[in-house]
PDB file of C-alpha atoms in Angstrom:
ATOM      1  CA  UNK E   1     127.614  98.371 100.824  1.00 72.00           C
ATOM      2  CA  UNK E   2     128.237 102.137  99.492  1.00 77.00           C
ATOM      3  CA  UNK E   3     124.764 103.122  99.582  1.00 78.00           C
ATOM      4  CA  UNK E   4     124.710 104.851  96.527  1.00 84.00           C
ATOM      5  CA  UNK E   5     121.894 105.738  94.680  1.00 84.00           C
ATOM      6  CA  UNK E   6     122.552 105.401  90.792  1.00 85.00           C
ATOM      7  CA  UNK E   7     120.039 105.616  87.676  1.00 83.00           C
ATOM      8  CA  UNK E   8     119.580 103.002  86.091  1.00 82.00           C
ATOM      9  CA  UNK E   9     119.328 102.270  82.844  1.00 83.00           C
ATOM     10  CA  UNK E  10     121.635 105.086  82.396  1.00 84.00           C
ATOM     11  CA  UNK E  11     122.591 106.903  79.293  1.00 85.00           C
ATOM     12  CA  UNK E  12     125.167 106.169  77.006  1.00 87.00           C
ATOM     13  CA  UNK E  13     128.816 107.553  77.079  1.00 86.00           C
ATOM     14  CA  UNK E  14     128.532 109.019  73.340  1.00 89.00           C
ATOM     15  CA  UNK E  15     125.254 111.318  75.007  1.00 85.00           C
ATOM     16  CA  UNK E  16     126.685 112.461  78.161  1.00 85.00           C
ATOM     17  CA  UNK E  17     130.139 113.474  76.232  1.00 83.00           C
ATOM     18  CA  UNK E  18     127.565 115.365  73.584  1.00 85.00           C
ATOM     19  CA  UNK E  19     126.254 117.002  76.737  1.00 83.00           C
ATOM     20  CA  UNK E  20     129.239 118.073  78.458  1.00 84.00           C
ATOM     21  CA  UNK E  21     130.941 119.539  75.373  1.00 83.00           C
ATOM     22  CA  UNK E  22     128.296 122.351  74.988  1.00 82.00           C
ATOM     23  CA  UNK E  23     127.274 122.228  78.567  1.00 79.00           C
ATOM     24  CA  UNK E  24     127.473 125.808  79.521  1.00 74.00           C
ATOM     25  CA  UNK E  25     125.883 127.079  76.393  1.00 70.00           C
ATOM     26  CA  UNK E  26     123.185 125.128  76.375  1.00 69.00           C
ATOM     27  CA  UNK E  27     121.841 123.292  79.920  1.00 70.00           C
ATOM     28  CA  UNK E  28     123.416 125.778  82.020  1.00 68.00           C
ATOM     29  CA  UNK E  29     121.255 127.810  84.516  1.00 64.00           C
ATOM     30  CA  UNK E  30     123.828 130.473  84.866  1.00 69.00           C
ATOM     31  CA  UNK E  31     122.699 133.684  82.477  1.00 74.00           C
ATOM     32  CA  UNK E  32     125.670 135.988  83.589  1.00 80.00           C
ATOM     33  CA  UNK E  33     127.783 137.119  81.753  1.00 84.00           C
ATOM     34  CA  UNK E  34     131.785 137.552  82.038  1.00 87.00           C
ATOM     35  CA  UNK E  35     131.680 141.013  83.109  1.00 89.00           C
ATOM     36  CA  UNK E  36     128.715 140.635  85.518  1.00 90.00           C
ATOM     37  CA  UNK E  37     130.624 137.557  86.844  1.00 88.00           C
ATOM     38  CA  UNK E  38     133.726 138.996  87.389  1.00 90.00           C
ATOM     39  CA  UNK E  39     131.943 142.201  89.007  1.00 92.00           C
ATOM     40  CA  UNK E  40     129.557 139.785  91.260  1.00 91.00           C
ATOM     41  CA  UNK E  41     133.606 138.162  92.134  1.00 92.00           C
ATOM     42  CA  UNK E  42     135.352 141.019  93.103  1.00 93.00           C
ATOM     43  CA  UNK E  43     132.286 142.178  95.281  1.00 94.00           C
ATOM     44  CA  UNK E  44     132.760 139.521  97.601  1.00 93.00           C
ATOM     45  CA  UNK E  45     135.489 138.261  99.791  1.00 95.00           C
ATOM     46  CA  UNK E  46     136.802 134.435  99.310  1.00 95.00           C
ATOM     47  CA  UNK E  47     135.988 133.201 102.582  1.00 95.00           C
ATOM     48  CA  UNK E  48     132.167 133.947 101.862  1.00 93.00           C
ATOM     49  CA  UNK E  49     132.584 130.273 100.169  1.00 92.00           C
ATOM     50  CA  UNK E  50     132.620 127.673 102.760  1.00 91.00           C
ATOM     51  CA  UNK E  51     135.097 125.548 100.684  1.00 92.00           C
ATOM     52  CA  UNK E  52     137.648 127.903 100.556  1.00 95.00           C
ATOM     53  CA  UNK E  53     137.074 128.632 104.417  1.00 93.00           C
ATOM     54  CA  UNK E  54     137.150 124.581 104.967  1.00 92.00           C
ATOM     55  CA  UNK E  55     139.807 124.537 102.451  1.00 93.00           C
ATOM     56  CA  UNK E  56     141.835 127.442 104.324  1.00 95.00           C
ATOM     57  CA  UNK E  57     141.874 125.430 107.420  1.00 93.00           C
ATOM     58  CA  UNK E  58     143.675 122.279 106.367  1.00 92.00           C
ATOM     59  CA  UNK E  59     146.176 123.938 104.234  1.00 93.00           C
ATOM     60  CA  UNK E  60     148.137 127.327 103.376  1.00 94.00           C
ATOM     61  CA  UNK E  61     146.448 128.551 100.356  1.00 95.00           C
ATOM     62  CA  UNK E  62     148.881 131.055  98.899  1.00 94.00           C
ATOM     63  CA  UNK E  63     151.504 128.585  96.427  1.00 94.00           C
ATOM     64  CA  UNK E  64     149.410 125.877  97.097  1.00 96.00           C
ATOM     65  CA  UNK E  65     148.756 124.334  94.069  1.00 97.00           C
ATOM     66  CA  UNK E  66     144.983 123.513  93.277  1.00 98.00           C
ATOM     67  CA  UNK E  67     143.381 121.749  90.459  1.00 98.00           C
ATOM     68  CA  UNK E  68     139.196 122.543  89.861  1.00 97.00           C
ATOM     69  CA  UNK E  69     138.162 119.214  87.668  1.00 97.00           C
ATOM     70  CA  UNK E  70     134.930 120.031  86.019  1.00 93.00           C
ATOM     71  CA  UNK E  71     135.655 124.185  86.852  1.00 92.00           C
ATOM     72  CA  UNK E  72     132.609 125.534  84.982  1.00 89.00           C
ATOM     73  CA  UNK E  73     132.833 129.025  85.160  1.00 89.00           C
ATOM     74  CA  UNK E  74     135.873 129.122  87.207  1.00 91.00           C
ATOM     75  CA  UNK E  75     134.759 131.260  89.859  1.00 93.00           C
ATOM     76  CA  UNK E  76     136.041 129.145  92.328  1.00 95.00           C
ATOM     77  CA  UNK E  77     139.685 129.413  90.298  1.00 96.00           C
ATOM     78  CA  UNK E  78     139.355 132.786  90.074  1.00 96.00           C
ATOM     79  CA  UNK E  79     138.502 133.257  94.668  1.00 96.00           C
ATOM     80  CA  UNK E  80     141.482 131.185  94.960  1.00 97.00           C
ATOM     81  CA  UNK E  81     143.601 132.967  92.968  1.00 97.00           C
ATOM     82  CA  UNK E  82     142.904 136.064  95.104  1.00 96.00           C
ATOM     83  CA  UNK E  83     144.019 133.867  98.052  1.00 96.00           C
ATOM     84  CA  UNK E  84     147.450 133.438  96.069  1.00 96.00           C
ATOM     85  CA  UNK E  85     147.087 130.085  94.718  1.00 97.00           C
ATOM     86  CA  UNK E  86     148.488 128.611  91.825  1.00 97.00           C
ATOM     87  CA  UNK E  87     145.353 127.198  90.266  1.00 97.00           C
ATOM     88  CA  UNK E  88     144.929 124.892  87.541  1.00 97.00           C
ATOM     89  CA  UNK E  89     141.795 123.807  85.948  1.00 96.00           C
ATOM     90  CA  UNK E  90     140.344 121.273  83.730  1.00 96.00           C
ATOM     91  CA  UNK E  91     136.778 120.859  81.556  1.00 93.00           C
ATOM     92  CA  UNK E  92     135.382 119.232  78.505  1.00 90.00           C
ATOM     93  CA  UNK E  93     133.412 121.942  77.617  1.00 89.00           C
ATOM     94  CA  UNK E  94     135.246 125.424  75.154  1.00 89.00           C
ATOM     95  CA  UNK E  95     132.952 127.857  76.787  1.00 87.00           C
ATOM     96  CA  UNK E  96     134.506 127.126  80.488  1.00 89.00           C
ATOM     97  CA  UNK E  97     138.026 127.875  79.337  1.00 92.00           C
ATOM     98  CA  UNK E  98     136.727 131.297  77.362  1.00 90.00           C
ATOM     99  CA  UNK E  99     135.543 131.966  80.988  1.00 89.00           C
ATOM    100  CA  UNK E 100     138.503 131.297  82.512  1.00 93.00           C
ATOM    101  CA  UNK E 101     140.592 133.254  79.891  1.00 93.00           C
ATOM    102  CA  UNK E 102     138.470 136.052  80.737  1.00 93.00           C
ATOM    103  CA  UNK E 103     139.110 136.225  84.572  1.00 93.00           C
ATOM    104  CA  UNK E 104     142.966 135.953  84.021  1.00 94.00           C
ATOM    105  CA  UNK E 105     143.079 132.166  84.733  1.00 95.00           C
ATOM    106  CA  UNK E 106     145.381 130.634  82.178  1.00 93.00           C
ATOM    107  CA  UNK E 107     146.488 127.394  83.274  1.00 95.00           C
ATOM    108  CA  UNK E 108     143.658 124.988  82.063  1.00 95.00           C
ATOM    109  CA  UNK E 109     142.849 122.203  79.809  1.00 95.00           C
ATOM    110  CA  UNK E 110     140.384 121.146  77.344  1.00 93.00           C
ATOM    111  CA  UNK E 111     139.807 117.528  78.862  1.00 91.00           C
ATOM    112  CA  UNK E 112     139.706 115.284  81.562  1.00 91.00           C
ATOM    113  CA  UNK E 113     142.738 114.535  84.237  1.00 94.00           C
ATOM    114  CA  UNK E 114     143.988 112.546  81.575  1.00 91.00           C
ATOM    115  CA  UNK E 115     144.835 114.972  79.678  1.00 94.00           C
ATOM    116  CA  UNK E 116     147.088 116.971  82.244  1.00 94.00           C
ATOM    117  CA  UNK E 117     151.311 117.419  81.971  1.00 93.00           C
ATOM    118  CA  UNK E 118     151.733 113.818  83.803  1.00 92.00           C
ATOM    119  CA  UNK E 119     154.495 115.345  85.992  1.00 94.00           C
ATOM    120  CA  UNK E 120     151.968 117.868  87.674  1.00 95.00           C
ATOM    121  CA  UNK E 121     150.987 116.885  91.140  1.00 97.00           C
ATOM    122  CA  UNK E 122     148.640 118.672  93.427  1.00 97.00           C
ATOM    123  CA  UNK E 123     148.413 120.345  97.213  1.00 97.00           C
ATOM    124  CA  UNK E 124     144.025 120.145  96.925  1.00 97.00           C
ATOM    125  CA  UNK E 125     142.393 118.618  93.944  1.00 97.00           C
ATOM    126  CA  UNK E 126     138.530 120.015  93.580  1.00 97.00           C
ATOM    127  CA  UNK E 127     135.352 118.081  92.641  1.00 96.00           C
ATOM    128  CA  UNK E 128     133.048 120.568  92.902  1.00 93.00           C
ATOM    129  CA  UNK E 129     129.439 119.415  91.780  1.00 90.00           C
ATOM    130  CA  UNK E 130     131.214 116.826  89.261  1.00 92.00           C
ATOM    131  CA  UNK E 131     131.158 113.542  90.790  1.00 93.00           C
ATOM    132  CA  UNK E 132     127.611 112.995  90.990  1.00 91.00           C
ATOM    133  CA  UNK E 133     127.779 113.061  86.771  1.00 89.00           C
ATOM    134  CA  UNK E 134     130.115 110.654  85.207  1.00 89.00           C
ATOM    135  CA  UNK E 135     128.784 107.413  84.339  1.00 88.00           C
ATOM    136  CA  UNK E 136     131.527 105.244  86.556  1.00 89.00           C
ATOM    137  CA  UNK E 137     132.726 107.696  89.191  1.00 91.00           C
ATOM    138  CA  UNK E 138     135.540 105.640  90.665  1.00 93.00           C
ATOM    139  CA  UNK E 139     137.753 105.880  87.826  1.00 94.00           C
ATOM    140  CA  UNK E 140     137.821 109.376  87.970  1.00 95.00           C
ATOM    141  CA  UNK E 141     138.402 109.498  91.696  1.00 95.00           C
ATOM    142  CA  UNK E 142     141.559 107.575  91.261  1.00 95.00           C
ATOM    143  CA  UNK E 143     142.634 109.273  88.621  1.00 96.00           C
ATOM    144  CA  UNK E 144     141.841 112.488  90.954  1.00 96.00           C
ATOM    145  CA  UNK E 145     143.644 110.856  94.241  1.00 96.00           C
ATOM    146  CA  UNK E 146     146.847 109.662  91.826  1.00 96.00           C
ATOM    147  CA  UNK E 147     147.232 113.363  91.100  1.00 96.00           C
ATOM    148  CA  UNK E 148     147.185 114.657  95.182  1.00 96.00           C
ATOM    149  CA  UNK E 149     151.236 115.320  96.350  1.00 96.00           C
ATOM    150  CA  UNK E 150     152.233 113.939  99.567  1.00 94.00           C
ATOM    151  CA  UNK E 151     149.167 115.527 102.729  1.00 92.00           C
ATOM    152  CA  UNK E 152     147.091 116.882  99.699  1.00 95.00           C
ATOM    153  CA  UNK E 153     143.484 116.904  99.648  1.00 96.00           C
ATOM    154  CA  UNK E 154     140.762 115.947  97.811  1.00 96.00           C
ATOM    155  CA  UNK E 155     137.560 118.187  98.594  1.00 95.00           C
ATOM    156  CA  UNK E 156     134.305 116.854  96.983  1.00 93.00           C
ATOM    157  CA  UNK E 157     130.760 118.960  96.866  1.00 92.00           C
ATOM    158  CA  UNK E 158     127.547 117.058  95.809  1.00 90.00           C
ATOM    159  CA  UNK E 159     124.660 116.782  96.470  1.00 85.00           C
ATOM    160  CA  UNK E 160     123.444 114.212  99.506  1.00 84.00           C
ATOM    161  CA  UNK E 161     122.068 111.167  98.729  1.00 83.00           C
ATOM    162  CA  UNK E 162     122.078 110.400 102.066  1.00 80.00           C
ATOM    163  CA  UNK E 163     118.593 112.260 102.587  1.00 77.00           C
ATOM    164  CA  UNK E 164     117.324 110.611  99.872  1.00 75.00           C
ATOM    165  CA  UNK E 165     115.016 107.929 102.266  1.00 72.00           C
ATOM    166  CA  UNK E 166     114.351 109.552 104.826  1.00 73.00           C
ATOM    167  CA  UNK E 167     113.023 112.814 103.227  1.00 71.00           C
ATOM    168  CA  UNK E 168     109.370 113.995 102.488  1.00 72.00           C
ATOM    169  CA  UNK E 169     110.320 115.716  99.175  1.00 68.00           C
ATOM    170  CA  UNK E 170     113.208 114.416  98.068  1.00 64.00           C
ATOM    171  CA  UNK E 171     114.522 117.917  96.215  1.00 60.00           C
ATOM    172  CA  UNK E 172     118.489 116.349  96.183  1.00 60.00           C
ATOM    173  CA  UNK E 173     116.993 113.600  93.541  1.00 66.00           C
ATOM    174  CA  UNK E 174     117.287 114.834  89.893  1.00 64.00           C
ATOM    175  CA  UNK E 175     117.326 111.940  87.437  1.00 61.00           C
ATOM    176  CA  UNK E 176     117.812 113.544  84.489  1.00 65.00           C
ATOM    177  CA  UNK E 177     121.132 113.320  82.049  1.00 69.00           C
ATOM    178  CA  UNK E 178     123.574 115.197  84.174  1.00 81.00           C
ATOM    179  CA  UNK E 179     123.196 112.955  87.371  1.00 86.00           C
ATOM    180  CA  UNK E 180     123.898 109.345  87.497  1.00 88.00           C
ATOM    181  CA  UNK E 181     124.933 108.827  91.424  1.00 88.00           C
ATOM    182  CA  UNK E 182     124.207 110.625  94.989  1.00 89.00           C
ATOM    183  CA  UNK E 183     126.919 109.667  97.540  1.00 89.00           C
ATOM    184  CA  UNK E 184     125.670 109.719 101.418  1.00 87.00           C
ATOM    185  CA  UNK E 185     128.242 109.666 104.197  1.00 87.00           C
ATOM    186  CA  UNK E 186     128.562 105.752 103.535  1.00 88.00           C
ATOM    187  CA  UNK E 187     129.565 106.307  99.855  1.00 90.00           C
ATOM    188  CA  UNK E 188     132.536 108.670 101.056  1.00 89.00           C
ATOM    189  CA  UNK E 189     133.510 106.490 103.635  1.00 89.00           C
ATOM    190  CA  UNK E 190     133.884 103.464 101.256  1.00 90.00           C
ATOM    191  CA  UNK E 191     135.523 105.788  99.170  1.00 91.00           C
ATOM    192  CA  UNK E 192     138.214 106.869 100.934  1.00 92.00           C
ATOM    193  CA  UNK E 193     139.137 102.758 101.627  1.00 92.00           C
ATOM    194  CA  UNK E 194     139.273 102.256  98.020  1.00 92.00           C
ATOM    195  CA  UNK E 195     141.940 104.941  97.306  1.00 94.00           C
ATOM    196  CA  UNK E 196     144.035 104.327 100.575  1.00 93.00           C
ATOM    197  CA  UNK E 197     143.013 108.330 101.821  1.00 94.00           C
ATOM    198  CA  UNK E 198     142.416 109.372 105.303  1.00 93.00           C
ATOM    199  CA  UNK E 199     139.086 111.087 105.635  1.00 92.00           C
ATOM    200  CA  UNK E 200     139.488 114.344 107.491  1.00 91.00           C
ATOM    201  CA  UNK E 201     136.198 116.621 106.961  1.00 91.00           C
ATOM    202  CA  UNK E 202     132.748 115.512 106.155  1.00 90.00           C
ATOM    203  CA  UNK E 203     129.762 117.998 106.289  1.00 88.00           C
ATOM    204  CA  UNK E 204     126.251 118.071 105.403  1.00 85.00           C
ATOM    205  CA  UNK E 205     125.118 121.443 105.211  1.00 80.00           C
ATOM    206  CA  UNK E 206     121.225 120.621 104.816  1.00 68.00           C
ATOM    207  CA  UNK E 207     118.734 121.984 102.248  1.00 59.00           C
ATOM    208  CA  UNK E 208     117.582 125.469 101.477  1.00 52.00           C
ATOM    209  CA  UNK E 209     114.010 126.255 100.097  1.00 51.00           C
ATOM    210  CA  UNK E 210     114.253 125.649  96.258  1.00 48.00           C
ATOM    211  CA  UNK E 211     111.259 127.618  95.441  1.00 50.00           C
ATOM    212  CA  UNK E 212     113.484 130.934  96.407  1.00 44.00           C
ATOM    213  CA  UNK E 213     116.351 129.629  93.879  1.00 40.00           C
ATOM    214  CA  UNK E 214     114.639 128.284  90.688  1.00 41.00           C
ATOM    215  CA  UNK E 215     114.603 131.455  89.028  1.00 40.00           C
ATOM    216  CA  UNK E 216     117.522 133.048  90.126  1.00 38.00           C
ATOM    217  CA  UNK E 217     119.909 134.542  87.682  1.00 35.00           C
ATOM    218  CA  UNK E 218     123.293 133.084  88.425  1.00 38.00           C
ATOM    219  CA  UNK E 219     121.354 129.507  87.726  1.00 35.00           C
ATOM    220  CA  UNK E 220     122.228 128.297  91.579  1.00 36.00           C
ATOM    221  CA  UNK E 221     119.503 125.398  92.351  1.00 34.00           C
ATOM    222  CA  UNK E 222     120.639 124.923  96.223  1.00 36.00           C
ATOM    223  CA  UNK E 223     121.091 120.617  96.519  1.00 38.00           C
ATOM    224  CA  UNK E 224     121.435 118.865 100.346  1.00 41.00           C
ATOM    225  CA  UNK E 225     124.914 118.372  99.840  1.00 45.00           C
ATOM    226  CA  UNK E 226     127.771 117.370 101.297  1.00 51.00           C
ATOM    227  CA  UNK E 227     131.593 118.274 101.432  1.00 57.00           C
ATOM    228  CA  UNK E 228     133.867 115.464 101.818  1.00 61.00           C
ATOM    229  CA  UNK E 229     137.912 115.890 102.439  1.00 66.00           C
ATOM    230  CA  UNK E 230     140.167 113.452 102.041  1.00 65.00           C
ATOM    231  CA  UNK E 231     143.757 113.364 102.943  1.00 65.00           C
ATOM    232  CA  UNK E 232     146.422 111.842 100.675  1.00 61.00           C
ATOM    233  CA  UNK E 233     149.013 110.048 103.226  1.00 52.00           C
ATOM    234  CA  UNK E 234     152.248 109.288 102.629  1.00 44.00           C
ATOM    235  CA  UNK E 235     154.966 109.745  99.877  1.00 33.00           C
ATOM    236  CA  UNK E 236     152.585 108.882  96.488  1.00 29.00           C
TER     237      UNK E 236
END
């Protein structure tokens, strides 16, 4: 009833955690390097990202405390940090936290939400390209939602499965080892009855011409995705 699209057979646990511990080094797209990203950063205002800007509308950004699960290269940390959040940040992979060392961005951990000070609750908690790669998202997502303060938010960004069907080149599907899921609108819907959220933004933002990104130096590979907000209510 989700409609979810999910490989199958799918990998084992043992090979996607080989994967995601050397992720950056090794299947990463993104050649720059910590200067060049910081440089490429600064250049550009926040607001060019349409998550912060979507972000920016449903709550005050400056002491709002945000958690980036899965941060990469922290660039989205680093935008909000400009903005005057307190940002927190967590990844299984070494290389994400030298990256986020390197743009000032202290607060992280080498994990999963698991792994977090258990009294730390957040006003936004980010899944930004993650869920479409864990084996068993839902686990995650509630450990994601558990984590949201009273009216926070939980923003996710992947790509839409929704399109999947109904497309004539399907460029969103990638079965490979990093994807196991795509989530359409129904997906986030059913999601947000599982974990007892209120949904309160969902976009699809459509799909760009690949053959203009493939070779592009930051490694972007533009996705029909979708952002999806959810709303935690009450005083969990």
């Amino acid at each position: 009833s989700c409609a979810t699209h999910v490989v199958s057979p799918a990998p084992s646990e043992a090979a996607l955690a080989s994967l995601y511990a050397s992720y950056d080094s090794k299947h990463s797209r993104n050649e720059l390097s910590l200067e060049e990203l910081r440089r490429l950063l600064d250049g550009s205002s926040p607001f060019e990202d349409m998550r912060i800007r979507e972000l920016a509308t449903q709550l005050p950004l400056k002491r709002s405390k945000v958690l980036d699960v899965g941060f990469g290269r922290a660039g989205l940390l680093y935008q909000l940090k400009r903005l005057g959040a307190d940002v927190y940040g967590v990844d299984l992979d070494e290389s994400a936290h030298e990256f986020a060392r390197g743009l000032g961005i202290e607060d992280t951990v080498h994990g999963d939400v698991h792994d977090l000070d258990p009294t730390l609750h957040f006003d936004a908690v980010l899944l930004n390209d993650v869920i479409e790669h864990p084996l068993v998202p839902l686990p995650l997502l509630r450990d994601c939602a558990a984590r949201l303060a009273a009216g926070g938010i939980l923003l996710l960004w992947t790509p839409n499965g929704g399109t999947i069907e109904s497309a004539d080149d399907p460029v969103v599907l990638r079965v490979d080892l990093e994807h196991m899921q795509y989530l359409g609108t129904e997906s986030c819907i059913r999601i947000a009855e599982l974990l007892g959220l209120r949904l309160i933004h969902l976009e699809t933002v459509g799909i760009a011409d690949p053959s203009e990104y493939r070779n592009a130096k930051q490694g972007a590979f533009p996705e029909a995705v979708s952002r999806r907000s959810f709303r935690r209510t009450g005083k969990r």
